PDB file of N, CA and C in Angstrom:
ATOM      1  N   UNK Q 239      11.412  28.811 -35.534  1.00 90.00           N
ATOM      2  CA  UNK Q 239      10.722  27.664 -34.984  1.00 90.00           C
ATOM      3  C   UNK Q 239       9.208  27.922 -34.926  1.00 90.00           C
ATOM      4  N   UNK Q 240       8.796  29.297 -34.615  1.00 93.00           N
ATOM      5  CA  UNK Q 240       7.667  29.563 -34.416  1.00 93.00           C
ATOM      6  C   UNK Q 240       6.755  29.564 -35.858  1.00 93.00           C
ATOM      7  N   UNK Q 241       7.278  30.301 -36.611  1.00 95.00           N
ATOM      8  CA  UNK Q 241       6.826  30.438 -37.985  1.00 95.00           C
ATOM      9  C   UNK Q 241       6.761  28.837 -38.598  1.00 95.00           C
ATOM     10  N   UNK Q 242       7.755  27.777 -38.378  1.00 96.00           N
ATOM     11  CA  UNK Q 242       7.651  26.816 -38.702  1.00 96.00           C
ATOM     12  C   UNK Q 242       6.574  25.765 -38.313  1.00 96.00           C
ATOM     13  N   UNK Q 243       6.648  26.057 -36.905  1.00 96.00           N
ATOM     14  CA  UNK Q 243       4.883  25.705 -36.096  1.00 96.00           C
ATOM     15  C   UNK Q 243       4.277  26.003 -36.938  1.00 96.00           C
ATOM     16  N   UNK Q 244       3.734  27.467 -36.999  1.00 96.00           N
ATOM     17  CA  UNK Q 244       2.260  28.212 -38.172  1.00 96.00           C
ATOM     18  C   UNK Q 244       2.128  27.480 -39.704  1.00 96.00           C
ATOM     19  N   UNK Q 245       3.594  27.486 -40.037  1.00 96.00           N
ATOM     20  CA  UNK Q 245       3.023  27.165 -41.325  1.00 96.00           C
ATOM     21  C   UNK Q 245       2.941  25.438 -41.399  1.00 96.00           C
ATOM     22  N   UNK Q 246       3.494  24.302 -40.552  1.00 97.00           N
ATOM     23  CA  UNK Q 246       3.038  23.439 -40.936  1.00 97.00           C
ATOM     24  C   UNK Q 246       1.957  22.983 -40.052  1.00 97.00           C
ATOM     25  N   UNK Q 247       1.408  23.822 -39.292  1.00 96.00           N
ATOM     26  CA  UNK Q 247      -0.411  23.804 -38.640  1.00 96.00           C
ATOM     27  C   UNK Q 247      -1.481  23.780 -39.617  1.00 96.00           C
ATOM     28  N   UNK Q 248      -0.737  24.890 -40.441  1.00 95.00           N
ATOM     29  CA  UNK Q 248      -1.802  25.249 -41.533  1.00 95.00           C
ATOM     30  C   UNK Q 248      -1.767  24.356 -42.653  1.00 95.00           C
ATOM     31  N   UNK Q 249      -0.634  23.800 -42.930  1.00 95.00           N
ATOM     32  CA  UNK Q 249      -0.574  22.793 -43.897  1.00 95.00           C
ATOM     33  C   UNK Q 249      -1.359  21.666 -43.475  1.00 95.00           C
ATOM     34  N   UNK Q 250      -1.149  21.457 -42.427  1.00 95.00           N
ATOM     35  CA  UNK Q 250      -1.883  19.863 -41.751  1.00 95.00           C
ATOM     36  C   UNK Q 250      -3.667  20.054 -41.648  1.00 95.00           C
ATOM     37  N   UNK Q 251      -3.788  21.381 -41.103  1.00 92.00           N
ATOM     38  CA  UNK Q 251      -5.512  22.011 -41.090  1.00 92.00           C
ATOM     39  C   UNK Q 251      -6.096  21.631 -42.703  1.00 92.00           C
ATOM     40  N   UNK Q 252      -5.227  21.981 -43.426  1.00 90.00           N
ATOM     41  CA  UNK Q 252      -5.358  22.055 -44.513  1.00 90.00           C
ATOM     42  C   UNK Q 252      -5.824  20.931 -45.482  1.00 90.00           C
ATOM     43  N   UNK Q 253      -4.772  19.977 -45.461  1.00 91.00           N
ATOM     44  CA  UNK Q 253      -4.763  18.437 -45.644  1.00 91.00           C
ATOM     45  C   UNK Q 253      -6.120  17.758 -45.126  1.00 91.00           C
ATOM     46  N   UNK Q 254      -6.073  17.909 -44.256  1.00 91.00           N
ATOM     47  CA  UNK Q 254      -7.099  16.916 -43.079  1.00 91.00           C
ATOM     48  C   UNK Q 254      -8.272  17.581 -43.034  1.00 91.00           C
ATOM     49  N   UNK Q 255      -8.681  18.790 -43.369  1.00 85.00           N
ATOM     50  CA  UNK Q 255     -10.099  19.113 -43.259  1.00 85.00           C
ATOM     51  C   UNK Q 255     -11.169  18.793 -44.511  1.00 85.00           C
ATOM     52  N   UNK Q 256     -12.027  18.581 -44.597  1.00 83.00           N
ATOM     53  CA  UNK Q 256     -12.810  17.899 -44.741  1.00 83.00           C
ATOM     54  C   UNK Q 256     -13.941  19.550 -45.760  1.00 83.00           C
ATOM     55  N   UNK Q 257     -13.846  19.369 -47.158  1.00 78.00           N
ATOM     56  CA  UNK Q 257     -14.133  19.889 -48.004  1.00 78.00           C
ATOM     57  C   UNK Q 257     -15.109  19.641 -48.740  1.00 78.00           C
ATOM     58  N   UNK Q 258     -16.161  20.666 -48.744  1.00 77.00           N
ATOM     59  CA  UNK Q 258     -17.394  20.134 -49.498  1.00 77.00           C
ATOM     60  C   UNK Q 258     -18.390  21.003 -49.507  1.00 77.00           C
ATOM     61  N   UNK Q 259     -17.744  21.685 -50.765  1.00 74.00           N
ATOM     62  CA  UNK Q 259     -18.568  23.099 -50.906  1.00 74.00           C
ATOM     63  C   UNK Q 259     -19.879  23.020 -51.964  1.00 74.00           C
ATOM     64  N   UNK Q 260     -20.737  23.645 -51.548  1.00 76.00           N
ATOM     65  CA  UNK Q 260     -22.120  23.882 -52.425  1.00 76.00           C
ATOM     66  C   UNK Q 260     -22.760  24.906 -52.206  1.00 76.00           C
ATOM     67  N   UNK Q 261     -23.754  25.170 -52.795  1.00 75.00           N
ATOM     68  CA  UNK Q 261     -24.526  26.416 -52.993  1.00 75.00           C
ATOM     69  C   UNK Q 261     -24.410  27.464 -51.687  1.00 75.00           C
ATOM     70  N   UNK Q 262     -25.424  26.400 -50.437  1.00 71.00           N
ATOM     71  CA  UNK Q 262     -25.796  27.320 -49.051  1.00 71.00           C
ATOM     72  C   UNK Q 262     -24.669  27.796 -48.618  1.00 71.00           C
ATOM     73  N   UNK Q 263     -23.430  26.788 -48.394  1.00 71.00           N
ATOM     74  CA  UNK Q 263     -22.577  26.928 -48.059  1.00 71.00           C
ATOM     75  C   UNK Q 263     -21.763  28.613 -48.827  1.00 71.00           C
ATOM     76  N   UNK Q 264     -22.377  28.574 -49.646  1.00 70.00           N
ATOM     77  CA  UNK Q 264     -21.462  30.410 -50.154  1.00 70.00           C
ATOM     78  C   UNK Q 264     -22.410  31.419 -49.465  1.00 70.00           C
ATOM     79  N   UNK Q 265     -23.730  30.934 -49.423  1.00 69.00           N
ATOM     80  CA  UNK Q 265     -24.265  32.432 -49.351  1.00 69.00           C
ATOM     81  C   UNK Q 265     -24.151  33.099 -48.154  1.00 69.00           C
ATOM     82  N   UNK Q 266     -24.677  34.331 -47.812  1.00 67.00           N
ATOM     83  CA  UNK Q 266     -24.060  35.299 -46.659  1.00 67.00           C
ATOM     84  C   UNK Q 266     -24.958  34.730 -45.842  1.00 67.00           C
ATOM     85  N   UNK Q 267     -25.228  34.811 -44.496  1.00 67.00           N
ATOM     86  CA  UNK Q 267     -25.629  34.422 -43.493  1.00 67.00           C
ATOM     87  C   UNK Q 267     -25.983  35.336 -42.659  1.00 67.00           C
ATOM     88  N   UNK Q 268     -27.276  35.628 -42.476  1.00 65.00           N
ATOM     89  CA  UNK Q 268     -27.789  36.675 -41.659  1.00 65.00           C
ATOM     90  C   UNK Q 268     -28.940  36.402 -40.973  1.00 65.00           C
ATOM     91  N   UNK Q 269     -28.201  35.659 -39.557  1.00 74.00           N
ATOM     92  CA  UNK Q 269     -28.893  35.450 -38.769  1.00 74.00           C
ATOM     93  C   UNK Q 269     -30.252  34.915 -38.363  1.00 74.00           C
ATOM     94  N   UNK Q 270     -30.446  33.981 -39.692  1.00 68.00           N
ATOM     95  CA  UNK Q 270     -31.363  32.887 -39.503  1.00 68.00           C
ATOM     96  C   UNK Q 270     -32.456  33.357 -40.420  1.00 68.00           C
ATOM     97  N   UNK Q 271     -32.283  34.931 -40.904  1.00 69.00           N
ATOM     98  CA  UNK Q 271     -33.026  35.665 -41.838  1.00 69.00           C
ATOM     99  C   UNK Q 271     -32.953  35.128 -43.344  1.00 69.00           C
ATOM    100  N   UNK Q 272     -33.567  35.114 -44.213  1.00 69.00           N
ATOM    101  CA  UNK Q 272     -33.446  34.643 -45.458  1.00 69.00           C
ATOM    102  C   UNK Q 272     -32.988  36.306 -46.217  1.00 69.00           C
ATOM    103  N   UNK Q 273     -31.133  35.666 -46.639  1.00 64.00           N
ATOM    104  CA  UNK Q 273     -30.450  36.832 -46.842  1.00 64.00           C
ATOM    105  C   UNK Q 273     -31.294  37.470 -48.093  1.00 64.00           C
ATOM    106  N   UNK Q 274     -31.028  38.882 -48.272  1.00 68.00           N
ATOM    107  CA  UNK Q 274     -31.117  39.604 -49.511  1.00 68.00           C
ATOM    108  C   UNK Q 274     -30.054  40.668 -49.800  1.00 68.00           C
ATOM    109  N   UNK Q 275     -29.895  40.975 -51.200  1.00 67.00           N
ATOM    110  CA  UNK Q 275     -28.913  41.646 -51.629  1.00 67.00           C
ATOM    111  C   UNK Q 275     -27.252  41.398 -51.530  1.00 67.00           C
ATOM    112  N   UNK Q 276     -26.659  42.245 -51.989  1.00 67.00           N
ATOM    113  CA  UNK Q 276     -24.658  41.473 -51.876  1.00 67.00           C
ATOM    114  C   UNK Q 276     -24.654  41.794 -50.337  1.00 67.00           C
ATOM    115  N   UNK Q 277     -24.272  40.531 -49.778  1.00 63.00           N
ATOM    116  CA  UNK Q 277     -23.065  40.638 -48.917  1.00 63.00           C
ATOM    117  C   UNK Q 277     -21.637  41.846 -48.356  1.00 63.00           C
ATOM    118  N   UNK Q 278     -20.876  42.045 -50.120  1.00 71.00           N
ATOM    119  CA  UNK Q 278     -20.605  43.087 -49.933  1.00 71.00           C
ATOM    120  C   UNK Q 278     -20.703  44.135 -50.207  1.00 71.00           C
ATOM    121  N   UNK Q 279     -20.820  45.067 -49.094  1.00 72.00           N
ATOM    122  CA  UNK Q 279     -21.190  46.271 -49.483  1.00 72.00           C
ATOM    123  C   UNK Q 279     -20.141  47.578 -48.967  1.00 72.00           C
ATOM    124  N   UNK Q 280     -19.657  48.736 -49.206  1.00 75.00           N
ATOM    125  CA  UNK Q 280     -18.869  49.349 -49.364  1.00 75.00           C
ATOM    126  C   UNK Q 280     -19.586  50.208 -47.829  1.00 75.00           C
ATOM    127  N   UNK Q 281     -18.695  50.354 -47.275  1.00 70.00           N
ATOM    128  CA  UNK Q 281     -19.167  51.767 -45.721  1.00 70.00           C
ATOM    129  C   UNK Q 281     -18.606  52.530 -45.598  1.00 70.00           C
ATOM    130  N   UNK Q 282     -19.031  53.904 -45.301  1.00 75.00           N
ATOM    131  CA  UNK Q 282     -18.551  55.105 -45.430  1.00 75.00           C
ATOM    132  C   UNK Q 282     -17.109  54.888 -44.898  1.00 75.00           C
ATOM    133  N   UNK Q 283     -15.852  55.617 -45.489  1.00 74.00           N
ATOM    134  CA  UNK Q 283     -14.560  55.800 -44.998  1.00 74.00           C
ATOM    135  C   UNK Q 283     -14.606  56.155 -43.492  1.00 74.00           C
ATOM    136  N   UNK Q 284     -15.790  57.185 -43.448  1.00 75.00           N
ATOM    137  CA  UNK Q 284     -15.516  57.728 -41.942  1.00 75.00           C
ATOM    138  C   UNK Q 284     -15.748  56.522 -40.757  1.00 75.00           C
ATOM    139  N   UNK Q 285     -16.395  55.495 -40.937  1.00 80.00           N
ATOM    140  CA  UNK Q 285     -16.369  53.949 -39.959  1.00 80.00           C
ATOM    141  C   UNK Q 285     -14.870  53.473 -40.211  1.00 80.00           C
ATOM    142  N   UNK Q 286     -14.059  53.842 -41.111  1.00 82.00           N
ATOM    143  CA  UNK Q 286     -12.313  52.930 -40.583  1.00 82.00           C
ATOM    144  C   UNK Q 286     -11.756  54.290 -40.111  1.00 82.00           C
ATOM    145  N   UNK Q 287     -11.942  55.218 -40.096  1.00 81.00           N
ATOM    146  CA  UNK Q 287     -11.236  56.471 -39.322  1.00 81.00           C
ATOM    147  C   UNK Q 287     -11.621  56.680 -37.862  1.00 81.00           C
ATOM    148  N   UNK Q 288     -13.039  56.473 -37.796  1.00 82.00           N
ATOM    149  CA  UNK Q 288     -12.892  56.334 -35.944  1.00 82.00           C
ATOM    150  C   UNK Q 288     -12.294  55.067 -35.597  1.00 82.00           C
ATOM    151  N   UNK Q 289     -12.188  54.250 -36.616  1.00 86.00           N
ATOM    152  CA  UNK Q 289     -11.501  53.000 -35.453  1.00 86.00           C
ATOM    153  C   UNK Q 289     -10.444  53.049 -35.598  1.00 86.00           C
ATOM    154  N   UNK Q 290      -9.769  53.795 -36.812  1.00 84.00           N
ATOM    155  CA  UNK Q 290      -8.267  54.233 -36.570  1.00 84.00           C
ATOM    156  C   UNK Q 290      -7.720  54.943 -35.757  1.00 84.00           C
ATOM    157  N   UNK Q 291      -8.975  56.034 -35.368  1.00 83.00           N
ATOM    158  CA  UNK Q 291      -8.482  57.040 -34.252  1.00 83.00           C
ATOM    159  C   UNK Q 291      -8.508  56.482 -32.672  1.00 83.00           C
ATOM    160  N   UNK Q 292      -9.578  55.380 -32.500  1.00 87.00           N
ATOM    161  CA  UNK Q 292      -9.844  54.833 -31.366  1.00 87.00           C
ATOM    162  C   UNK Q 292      -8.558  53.769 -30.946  1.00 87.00           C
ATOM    163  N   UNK Q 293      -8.460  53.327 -32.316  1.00 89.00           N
ATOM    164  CA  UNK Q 293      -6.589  52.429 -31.937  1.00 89.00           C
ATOM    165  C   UNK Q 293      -5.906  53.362 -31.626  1.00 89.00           C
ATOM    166  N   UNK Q 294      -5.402  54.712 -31.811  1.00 83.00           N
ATOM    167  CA  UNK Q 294      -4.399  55.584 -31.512  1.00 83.00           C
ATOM    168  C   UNK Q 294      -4.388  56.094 -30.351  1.00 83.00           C
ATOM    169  N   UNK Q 295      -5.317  55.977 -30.247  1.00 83.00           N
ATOM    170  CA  UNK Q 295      -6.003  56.400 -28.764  1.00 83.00           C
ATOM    171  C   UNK Q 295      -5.981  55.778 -27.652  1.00 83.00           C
ATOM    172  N   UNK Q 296      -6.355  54.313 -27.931  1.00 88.00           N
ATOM    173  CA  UNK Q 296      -6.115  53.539 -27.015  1.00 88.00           C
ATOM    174  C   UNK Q 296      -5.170  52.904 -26.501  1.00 88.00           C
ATOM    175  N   UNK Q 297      -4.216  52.794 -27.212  1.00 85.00           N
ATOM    176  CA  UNK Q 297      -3.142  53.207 -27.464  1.00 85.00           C
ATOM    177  C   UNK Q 297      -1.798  53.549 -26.462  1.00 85.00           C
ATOM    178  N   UNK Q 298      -2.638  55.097 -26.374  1.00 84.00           N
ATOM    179  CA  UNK Q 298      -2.159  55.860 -25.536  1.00 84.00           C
ATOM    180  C   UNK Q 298      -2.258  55.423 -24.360  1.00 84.00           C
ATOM    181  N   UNK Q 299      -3.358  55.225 -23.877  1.00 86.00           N
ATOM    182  CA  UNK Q 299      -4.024  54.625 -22.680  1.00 86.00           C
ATOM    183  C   UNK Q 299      -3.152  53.641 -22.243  1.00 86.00           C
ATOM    184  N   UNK Q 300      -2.726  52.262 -22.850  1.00 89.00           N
ATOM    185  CA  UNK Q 300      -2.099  51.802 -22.456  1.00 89.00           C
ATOM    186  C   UNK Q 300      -0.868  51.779 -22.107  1.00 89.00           C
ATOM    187  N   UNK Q 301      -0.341  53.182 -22.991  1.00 85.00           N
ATOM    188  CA  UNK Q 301       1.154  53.617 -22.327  1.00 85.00           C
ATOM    189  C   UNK Q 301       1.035  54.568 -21.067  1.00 85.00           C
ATOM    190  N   UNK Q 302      -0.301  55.608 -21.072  1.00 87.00           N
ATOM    191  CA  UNK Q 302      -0.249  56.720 -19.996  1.00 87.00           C
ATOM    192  C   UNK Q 302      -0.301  56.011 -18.954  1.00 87.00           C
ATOM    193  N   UNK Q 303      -1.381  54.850 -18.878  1.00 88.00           N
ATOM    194  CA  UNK Q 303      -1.622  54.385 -17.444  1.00 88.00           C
ATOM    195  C   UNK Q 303       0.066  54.040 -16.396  1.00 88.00           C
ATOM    196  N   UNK Q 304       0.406  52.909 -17.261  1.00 88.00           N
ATOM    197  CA  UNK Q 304       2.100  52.141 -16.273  1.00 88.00           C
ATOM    198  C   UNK Q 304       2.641  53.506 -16.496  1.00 88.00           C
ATOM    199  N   UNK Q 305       3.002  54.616 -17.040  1.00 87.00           N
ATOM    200  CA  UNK Q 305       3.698  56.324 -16.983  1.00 87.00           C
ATOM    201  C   UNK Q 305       3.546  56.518 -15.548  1.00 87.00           C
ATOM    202  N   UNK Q 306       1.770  56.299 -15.440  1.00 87.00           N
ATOM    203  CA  UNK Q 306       1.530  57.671 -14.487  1.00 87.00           C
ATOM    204  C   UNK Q 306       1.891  56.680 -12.970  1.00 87.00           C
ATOM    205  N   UNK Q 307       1.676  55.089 -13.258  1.00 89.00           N
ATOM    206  CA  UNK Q 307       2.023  54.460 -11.626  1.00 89.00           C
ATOM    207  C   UNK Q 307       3.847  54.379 -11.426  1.00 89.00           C
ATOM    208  N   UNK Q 308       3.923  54.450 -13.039  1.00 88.00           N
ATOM    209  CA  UNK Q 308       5.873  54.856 -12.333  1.00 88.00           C
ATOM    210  C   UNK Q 308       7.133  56.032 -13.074  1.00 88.00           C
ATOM    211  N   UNK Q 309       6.269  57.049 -12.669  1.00 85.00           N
ATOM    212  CA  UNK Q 309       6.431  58.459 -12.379  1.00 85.00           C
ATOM    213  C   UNK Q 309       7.803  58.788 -11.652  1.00 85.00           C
ATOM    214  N   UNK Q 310       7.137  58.305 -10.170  1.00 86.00           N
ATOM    215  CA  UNK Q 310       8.693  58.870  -9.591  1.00 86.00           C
ATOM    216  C   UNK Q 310       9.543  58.200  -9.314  1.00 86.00           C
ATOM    217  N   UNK Q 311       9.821  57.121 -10.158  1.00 88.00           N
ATOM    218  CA  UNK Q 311      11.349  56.261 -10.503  1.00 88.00           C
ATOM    219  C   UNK Q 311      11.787  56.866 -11.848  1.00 88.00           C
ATOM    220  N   UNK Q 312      11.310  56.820 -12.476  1.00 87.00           N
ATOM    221  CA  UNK Q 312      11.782  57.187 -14.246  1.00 87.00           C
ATOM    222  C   UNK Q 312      12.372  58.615 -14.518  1.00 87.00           C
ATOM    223  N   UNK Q 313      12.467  59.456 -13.437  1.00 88.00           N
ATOM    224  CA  UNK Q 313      12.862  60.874 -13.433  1.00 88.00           C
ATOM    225  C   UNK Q 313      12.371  61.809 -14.613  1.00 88.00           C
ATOM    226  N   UNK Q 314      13.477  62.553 -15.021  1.00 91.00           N
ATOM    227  CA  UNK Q 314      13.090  63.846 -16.060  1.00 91.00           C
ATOM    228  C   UNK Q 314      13.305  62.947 -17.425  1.00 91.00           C
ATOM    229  N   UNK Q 315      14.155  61.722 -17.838  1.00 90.00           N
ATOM    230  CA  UNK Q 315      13.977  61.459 -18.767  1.00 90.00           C
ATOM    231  C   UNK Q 315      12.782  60.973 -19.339  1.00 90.00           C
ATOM    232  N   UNK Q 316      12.020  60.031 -18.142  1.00 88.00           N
ATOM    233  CA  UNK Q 316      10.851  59.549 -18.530  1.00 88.00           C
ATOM    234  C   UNK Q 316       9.638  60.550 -18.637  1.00 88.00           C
ATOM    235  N   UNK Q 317       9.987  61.395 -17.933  1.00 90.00           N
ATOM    236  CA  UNK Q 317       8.667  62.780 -18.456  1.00 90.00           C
ATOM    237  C   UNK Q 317       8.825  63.221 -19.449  1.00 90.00           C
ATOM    238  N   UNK Q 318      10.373  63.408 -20.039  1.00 92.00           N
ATOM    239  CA  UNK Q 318      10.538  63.826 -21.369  1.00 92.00           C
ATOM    240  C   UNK Q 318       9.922  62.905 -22.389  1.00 92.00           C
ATOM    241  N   UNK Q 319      10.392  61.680 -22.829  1.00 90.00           N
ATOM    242  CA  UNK Q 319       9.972  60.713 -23.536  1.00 90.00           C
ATOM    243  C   UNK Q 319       7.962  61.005 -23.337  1.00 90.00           C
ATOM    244  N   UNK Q 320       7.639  60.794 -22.361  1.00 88.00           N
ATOM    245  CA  UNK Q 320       6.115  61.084 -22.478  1.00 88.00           C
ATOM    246  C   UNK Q 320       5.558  62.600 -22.775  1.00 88.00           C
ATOM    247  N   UNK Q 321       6.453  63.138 -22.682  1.00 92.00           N
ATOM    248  CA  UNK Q 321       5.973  64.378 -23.352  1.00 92.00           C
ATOM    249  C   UNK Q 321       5.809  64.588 -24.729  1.00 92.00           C
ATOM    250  N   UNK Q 322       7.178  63.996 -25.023  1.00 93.00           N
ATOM    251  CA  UNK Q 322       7.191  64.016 -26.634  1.00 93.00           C
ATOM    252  C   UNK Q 322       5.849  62.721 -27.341  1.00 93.00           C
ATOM    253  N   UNK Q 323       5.991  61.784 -26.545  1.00 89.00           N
ATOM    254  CA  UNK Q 323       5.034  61.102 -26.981  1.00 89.00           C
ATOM    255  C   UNK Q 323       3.377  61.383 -27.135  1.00 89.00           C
ATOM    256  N   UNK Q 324       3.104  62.327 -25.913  1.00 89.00           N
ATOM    257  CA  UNK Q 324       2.224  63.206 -25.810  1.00 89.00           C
ATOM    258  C   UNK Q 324       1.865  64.154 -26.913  1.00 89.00           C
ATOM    259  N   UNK Q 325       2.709  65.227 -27.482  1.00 93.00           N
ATOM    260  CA  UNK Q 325       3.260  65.619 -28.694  1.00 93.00           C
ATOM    261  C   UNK Q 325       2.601  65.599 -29.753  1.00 93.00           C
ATOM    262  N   UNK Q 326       3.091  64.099 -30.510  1.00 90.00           N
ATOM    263  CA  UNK Q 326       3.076  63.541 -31.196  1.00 90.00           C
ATOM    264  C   UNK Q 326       1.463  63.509 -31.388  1.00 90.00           C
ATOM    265  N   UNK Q 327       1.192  62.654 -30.662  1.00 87.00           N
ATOM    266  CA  UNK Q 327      -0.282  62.488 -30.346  1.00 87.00           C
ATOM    267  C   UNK Q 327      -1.179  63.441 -30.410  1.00 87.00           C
ATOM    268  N   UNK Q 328      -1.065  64.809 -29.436  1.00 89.00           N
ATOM    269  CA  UNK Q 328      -1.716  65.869 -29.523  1.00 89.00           C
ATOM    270  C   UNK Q 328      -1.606  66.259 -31.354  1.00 89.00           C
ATOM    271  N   UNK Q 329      -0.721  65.879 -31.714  1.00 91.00           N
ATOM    272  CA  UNK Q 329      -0.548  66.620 -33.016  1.00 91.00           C
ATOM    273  C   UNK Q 329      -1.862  65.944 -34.403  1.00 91.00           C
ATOM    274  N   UNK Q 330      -1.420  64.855 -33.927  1.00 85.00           N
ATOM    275  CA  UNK Q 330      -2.287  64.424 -34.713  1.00 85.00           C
ATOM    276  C   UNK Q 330      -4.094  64.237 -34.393  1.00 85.00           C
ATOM    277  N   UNK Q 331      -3.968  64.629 -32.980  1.00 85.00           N
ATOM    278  CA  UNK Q 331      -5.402  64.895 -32.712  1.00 85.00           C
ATOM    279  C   UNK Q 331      -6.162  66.201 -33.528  1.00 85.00           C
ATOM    280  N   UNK Q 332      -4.822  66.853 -33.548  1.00 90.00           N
ATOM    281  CA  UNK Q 332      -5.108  68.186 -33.916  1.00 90.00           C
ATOM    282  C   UNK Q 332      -5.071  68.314 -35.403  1.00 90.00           C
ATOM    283  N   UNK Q 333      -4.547  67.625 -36.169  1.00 89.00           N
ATOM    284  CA  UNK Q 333      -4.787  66.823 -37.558  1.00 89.00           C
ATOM    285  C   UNK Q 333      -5.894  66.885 -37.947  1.00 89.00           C
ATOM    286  N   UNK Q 334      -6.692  65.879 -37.082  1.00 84.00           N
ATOM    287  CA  UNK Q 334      -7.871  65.689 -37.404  1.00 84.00           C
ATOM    288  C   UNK Q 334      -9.122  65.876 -37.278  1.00 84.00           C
ATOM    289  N   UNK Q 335      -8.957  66.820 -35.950  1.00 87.00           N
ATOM    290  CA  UNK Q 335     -10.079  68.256 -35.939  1.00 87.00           C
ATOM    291  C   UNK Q 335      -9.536  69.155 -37.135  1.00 87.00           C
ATOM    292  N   UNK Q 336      -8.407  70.041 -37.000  1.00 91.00           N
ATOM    293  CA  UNK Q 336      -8.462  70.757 -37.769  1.00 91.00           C
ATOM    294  C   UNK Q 336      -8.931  70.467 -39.674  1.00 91.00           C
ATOM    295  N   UNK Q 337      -8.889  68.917 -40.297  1.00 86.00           N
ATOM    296  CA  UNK Q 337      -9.293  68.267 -41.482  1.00 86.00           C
ATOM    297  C   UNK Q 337     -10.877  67.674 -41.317  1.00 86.00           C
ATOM    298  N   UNK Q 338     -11.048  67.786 -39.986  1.00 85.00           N
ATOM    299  CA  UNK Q 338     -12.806  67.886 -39.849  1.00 85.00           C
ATOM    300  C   UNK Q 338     -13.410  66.169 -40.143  1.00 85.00           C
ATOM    301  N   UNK Q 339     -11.931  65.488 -39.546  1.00 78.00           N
ATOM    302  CA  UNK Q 339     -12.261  63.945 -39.985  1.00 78.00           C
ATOM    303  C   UNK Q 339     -13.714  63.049 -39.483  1.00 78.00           C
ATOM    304  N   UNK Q 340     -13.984  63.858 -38.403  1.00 77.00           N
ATOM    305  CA  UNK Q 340     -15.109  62.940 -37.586  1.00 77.00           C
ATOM    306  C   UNK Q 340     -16.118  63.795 -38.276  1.00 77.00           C
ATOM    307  N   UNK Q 341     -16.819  64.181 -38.945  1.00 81.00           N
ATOM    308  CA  UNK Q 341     -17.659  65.224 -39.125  1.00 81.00           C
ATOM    309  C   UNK Q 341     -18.071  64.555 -40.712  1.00 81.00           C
ATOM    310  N   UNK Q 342     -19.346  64.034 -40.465  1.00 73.00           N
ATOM    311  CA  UNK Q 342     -19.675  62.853 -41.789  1.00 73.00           C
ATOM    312  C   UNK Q 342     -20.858  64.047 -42.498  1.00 73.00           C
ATOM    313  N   UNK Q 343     -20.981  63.894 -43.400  1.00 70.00           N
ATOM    314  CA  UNK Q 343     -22.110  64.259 -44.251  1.00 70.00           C
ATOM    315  C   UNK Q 343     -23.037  63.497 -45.529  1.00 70.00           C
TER     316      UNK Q 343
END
């Protein structure tokens, strides 16, 4: 039902909007500046790796926090499960110091 919503939203957006493309309308837009050069341009790998690491991370955050306020209902299984999840995590922190990922040149 839901998917059926999306796609005939987009069909109807689609239909009914109002089309009328020309020149200005393509070029890049920078802030009222009269653009120069491509639009696109390629950025170091290491800018999608901190934000990959910062999603993983944050991540976490949102599981450690509700962990740590319900602690002592969830017993030894739930420390286990966060340990391992912990783990996991540490591991790949350790991934990526030890491959020297943040470290640009």
């Amino acid at each position: 039902m839901i998917i059926a919503f999306a796609v005939v939203s987009l069909a109807v957006a689609r239909v009914l909007s109002p089309s009328r493309p020309y020149a200005s309308k393509l070029e890049s837009y920078e802030c009222g500046s009269i653009p120069f050069g491509d639009a696109w341009v390629q950025f170091p790998v290491g800018f999608y790796l901190v934000a990959l690491l910062f999603i993983v991370f944050d991540a976490l955050a949102v599981f450690l926090f509700p962990w740590v306020l319900a602690l002592r209902g969830l017993g030894m299984p739930g420390v286990a499960t966060m340990v391992v999840f912990l783990s996991i995590l540490g591991l790949g922190w350790f991934y990526a110091y030890r491959e020297r990922i943040l470290e640009w040149q």
